[in-house]
Short mmCIF file of C-alpha atoms and ligand atoms in Angstrom, two decimals:
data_model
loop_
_atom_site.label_atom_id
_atom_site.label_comp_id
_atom_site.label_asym_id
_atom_site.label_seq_id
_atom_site.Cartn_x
_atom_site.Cartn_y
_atom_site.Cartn_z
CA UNK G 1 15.75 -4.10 -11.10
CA UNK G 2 16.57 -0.38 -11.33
CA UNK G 3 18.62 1.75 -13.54
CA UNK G 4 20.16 3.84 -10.33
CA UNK G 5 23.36 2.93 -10.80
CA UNK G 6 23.70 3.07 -7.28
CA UNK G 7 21.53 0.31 -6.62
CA UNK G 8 22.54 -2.03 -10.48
CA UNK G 9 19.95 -4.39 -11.50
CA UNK G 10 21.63 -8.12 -11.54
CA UNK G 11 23.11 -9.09 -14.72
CA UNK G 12 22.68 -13.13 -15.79
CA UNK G 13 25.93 -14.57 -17.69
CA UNK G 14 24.32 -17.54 -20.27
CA UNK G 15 20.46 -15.67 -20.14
CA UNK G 16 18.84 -13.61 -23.22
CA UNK G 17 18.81 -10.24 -22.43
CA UNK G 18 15.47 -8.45 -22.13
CA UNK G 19 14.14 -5.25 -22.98
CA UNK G 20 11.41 -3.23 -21.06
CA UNK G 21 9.21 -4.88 -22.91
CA UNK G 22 10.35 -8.11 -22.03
CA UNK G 23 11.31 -8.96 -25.66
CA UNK G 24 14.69 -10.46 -26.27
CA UNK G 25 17.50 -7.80 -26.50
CA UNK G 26 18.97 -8.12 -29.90
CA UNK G 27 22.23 -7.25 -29.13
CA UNK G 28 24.33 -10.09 -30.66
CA UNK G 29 27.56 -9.51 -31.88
CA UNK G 30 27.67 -6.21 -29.11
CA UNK G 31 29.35 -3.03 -29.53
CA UNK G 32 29.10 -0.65 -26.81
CA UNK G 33 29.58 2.85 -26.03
CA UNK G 34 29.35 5.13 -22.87
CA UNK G 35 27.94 7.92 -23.44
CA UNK G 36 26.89 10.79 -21.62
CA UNK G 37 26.85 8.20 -18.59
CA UNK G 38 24.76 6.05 -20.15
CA UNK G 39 25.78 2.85 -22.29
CA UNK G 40 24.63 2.44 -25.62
CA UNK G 41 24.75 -0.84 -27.39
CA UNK G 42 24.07 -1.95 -30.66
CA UNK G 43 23.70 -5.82 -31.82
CA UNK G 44 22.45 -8.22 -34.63
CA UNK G 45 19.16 -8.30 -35.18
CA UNK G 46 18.66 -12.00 -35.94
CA UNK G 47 14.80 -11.91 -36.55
CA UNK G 48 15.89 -13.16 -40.24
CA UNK G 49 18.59 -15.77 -38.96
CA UNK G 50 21.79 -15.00 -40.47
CA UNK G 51 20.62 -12.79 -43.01
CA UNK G 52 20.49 -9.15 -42.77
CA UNK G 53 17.14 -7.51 -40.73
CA UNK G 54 18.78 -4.32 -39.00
CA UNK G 55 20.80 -3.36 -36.59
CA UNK G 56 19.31 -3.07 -33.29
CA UNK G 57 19.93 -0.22 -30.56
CA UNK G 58 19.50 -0.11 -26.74
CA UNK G 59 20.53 2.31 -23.78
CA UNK G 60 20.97 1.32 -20.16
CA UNK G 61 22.34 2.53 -16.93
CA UNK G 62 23.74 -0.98 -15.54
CA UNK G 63 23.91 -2.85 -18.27
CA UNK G 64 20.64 -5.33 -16.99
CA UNK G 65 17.85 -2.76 -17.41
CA UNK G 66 17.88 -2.24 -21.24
CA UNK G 67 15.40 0.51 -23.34
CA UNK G 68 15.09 -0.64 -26.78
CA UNK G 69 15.77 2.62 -28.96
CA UNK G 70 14.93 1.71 -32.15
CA UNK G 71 16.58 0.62 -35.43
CA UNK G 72 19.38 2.38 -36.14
CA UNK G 73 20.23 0.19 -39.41
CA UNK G 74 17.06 -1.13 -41.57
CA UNK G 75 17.40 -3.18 -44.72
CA UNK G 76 17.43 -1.42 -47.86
CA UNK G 77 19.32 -2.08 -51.48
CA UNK G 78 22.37 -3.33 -52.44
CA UNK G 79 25.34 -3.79 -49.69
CA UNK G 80 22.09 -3.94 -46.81
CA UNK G 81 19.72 -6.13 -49.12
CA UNK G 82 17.51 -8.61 -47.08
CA UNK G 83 20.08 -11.76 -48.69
CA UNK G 84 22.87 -10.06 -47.29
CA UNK G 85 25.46 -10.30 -43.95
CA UNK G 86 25.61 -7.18 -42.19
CA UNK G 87 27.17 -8.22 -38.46
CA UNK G 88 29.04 -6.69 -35.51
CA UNK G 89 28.37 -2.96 -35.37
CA UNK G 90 30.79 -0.91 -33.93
CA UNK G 91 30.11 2.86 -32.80
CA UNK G 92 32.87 5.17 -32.93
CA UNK G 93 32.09 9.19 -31.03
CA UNK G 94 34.00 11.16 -33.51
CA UNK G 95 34.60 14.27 -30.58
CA UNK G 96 35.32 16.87 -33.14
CA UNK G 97 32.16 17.42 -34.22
CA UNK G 98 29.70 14.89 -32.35
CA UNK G 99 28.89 12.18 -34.77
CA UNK G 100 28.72 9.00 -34.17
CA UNK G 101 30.44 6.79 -36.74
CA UNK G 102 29.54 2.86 -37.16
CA UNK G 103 32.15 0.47 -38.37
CA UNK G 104 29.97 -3.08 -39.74
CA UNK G 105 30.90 -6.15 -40.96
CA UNK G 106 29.38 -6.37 -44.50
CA UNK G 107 29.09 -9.61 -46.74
CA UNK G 108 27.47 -11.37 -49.14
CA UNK G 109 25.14 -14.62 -48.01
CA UNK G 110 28.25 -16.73 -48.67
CA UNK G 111 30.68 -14.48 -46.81
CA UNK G 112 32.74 -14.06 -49.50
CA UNK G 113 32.81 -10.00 -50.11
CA UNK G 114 34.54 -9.85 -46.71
CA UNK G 115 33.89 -5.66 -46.46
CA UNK G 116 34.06 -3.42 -43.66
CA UNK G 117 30.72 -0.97 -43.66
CA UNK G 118 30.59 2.70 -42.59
CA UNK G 119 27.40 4.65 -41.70
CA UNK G 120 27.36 7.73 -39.68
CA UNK G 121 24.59 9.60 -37.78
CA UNK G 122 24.05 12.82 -35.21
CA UNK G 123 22.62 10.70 -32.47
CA UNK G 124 24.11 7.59 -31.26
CA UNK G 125 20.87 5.77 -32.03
CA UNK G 126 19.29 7.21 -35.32
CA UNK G 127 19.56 7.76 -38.14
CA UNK G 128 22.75 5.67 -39.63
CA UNK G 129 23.05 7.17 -42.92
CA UNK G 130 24.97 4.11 -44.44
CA UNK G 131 28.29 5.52 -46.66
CA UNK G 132 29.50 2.38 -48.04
CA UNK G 133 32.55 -0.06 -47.99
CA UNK G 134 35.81 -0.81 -48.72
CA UNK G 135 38.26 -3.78 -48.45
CA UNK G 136 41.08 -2.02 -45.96
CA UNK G 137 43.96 -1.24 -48.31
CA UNK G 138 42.67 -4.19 -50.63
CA UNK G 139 42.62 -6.93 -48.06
CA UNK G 140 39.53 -9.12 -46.40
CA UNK G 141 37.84 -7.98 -43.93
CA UNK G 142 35.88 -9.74 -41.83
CA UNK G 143 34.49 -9.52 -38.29
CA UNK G 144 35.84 -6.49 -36.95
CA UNK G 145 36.26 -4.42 -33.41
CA UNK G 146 37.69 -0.97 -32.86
CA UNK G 147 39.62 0.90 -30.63
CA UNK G 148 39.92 4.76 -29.79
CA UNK G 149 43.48 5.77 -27.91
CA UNK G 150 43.68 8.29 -25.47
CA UNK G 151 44.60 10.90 -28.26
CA UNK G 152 41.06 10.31 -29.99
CA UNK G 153 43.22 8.43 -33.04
CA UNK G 154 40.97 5.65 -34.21
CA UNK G 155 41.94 1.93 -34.83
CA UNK G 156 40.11 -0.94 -36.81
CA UNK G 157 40.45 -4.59 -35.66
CA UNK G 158 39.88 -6.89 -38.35
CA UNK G 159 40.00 -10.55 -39.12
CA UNK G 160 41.59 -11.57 -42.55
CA UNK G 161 41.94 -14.83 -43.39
CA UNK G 162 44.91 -14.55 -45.56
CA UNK G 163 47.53 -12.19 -43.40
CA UNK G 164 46.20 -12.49 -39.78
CA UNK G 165 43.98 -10.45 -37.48
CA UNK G 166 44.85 -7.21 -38.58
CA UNK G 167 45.06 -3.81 -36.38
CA UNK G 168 44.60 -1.16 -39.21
CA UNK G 169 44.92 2.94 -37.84
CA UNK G 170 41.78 4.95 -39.14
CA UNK G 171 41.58 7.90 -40.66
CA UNK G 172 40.88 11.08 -38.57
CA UNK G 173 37.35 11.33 -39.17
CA UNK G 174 37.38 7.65 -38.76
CA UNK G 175 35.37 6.88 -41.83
CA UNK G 176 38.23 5.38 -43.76
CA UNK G 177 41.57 2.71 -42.81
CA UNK G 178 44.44 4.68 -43.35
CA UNK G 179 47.73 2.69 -42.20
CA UNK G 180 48.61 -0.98 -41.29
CA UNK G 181 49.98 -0.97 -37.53
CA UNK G 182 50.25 -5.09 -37.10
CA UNK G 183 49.33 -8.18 -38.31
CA UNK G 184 48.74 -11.25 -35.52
CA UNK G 185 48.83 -15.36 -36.40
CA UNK G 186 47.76 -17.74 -34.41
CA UNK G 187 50.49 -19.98 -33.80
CA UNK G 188 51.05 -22.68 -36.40
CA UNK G 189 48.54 -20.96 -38.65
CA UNK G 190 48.59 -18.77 -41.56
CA UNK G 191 45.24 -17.30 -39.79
CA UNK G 192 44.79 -15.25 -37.26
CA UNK G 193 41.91 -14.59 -34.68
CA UNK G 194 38.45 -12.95 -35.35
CA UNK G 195 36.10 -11.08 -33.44
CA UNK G 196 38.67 -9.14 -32.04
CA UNK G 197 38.08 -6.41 -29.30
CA UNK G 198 40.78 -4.15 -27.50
CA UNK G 199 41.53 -2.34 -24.08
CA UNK G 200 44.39 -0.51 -23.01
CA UNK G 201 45.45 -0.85 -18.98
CA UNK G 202 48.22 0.33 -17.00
CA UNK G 203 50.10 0.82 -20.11
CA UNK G 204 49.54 -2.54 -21.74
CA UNK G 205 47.25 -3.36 -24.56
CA UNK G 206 45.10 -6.07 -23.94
CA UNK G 207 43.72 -8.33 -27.00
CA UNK G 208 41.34 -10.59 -27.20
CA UNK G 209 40.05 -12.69 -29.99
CA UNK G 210 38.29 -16.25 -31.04
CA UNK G 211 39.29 -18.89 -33.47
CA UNK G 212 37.59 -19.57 -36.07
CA UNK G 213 35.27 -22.04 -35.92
CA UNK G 214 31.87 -20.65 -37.60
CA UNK G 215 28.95 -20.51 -34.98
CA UNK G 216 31.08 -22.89 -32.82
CA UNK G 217 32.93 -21.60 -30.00
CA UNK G 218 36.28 -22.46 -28.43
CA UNK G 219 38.60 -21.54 -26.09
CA UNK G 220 39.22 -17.94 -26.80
CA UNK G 221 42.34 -15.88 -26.59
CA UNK G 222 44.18 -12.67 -25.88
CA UNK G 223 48.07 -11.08 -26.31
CA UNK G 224 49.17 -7.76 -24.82
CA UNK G 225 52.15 -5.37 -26.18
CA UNK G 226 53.25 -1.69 -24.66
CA UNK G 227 52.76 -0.77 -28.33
CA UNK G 228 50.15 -1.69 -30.73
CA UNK G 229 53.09 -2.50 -33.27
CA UNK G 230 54.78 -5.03 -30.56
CA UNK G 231 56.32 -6.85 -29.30
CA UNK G 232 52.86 -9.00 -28.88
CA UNK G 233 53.10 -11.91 -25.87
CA UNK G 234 51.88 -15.02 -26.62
CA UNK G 235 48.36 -15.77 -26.99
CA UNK G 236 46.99 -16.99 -23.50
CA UNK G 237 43.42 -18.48 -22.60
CA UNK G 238 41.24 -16.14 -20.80
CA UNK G 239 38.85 -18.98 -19.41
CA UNK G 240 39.44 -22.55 -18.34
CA UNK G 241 41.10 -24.97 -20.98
CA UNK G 242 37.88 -26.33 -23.02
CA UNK G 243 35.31 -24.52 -21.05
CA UNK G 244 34.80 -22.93 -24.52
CA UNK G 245 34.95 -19.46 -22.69
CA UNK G 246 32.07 -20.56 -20.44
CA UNK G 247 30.90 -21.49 -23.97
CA UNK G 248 30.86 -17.98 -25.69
CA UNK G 249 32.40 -15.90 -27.91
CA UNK G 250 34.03 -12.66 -26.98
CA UNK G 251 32.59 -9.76 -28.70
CA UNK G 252 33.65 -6.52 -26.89
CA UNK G 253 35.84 -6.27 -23.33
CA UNK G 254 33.93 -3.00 -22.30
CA UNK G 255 35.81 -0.46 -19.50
CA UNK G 256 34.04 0.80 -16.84
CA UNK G 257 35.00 3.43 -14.34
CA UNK G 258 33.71 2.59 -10.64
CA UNK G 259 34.65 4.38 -7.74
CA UNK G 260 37.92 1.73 -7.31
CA UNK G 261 39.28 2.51 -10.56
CA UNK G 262 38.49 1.17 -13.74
CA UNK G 263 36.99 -2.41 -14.41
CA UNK G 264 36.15 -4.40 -17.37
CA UNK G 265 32.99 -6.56 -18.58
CA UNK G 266 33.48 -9.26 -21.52
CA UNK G 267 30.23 -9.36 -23.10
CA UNK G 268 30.03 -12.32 -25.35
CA UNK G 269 27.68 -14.55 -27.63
CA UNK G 270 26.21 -17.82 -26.38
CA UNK G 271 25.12 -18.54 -30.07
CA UNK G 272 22.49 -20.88 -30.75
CA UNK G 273 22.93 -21.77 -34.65
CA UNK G 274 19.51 -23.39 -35.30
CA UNK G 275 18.06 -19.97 -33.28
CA UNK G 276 20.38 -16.74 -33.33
CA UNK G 277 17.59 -14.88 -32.30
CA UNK G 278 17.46 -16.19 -28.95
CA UNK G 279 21.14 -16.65 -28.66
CA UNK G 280 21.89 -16.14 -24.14
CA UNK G 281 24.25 -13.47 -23.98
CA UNK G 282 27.70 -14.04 -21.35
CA UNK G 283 28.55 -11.02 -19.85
CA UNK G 284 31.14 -11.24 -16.97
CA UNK G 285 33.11 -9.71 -15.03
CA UNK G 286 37.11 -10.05 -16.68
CA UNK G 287 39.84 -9.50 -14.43
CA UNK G 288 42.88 -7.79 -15.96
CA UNK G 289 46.40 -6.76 -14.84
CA UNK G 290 50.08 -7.61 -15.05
CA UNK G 291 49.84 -8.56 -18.80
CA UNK G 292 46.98 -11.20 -17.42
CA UNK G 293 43.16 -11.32 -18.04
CA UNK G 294 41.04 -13.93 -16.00
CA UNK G 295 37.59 -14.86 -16.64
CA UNK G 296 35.59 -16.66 -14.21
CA UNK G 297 32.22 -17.59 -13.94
CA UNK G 298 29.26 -16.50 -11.51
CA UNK G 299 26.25 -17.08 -12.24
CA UNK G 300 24.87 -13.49 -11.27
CA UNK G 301 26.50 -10.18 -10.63
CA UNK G 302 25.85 -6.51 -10.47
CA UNK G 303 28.12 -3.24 -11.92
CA UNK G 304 28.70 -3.20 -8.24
CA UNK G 305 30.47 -6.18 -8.00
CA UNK G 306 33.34 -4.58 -10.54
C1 LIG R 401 31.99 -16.35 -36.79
C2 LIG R 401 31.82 -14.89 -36.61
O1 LIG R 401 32.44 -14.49 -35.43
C3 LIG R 401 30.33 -14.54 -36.56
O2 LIG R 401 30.20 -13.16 -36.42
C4 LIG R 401 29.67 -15.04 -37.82
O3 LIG R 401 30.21 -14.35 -38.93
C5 LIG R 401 29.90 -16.52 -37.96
N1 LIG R 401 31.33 -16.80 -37.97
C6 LIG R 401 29.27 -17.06 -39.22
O4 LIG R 401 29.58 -18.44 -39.38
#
């Protein structure tokens, strides 16, 4: 396998990911940046199970070869305390002055703080300097993704069991939730969708989400709008009815510019309960336009295959 992205290493949908040193990539619950044409990812480090270790880093040029970086989140005192929940890091580049800004999930054991965490750093991989939480404008706040519009402004994704998944706009420096846009239920419910990620194509916004279901997984979702207020479509499958999404979770739909045009990977969680650590990871190619997105399986590809 090589890092040339002209010749990608092959990427395994429903394998663990590895790093150089052949250990397994701890990269659940993904978020994923390119940066300076190289992808950075950060993920769950599930050495401890459910319970907080740190929060993992990794570079790559394909998105098969991976470099472990370091730990760019270690356990400390109070909100990162070995008994608590700290899941699905999500990096912001703040271009104004270079930062790099991660949004966290951040819990007690028994998931009832329901927080979003902020830490902030000069390199994307270390050191977070972790700032603290807050419930956006008072409400839960679950498992969360983010989104950064063409303009730089900043959005939060967030799952709240009482009003819906939530899309929240961030404040400029993106450390803070500033403004409601939307709130989305799932039909029938009076709960929305969680682990929520976001792309924009061709003028449409493109959302994707799971039900909630714990470590299960089900059939997951997505709704597009011209405007992040709405009008929202109806939720649609993105994988076969009761494939279970190929039986993973989304966690990020990740753009990619080729040399056709832009493309899109959904990386998601094959989670093993009993064994997080080792949890596969799905990443696939996700076919989107005309207000659809399609998901099929193969059972190996390369970024050259987008
Ligand atoms: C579903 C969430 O998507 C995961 O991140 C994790 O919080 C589990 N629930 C815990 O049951």
């Amino acid at each position: 396998m090589s890092a040339d992205p002209s010749e990608p290493g092959v990427i395994r949908p429903g394998h663990v990911v590895l790093d150089q040193n052949g250990d397994v990539a701890q990269l659940h619950g993904i978020g994923i940046l390119n940066w300076n044409g190289r992808f950075y990812a950060w993920g769950e480090n599930k050495a401890a199970g459910s319970a907080f270790t740190g929060i993992s880093c990794y570079s790559s040029g394909d998105l098969a070869t991976w470099r472990y970086e370091g730990e760019s989140l270690t356990r400390g005192e109070g909100e990162l305390a070995p008994d608590r929940v700290v899941e699905r890091p999500k990096v912001l580049h703040r271009a104004a002055d270079g930062a790099f800004v991660m949004l966290l999930h951040i819990d007690s054991s028994d998931y009832a703080d329901a927080r979003l965490g902020v830490a902030i750093a000069d390199t994307p991989v270390r050191p977070y300097r972790y700032l603290g939480s807050e419930r956006p404008l008072g409400n839960l706040s679950r498992d969360i993704g983010v989104f950064v519009a063409d303009d730089a402004s900043g959005y939060l994704l967030s799952e709240d069991r009482d009003h819906g998944l939530q899309i929240y706009r961030l404040s400029d420096d993106y450390l803070s939730v500033e403004s409601l846009v939307t709130s989305l239920l799932k039909p029938g419910a009076t709960h929305g969708y969680e682990s929520p990620t976001m792309v924009k194509h061709e003028g449409l916004y493109y959302l994707f989400g799971s039900d909630l279901t714990g470590w299960s997984l089900n059939d997951n979702v997505y709704a597009t709008a011209p405007d992040l207020a709405g009008p929202w479509s109806p939720w649609r499958l993105l994988a076969p009815e009761g494939s279970h999404t190929f039986e993973s979770q989304v966690s990020v739909v990740l753009p990619v510019e080729t040399s056709h045009g832009r493309r899109f990977v959904y990386c998601g969680d094959r989670w093993q309960r009993d064994e997080l650590f080792s949890s596969p990871a799905v990443w696939l190619p996700l076919r989107i336009g005309s207000g659809r997105a399609r998901l099929e399986w193969v059972d190996e590809w390369t970024l050259a295959d987008l």
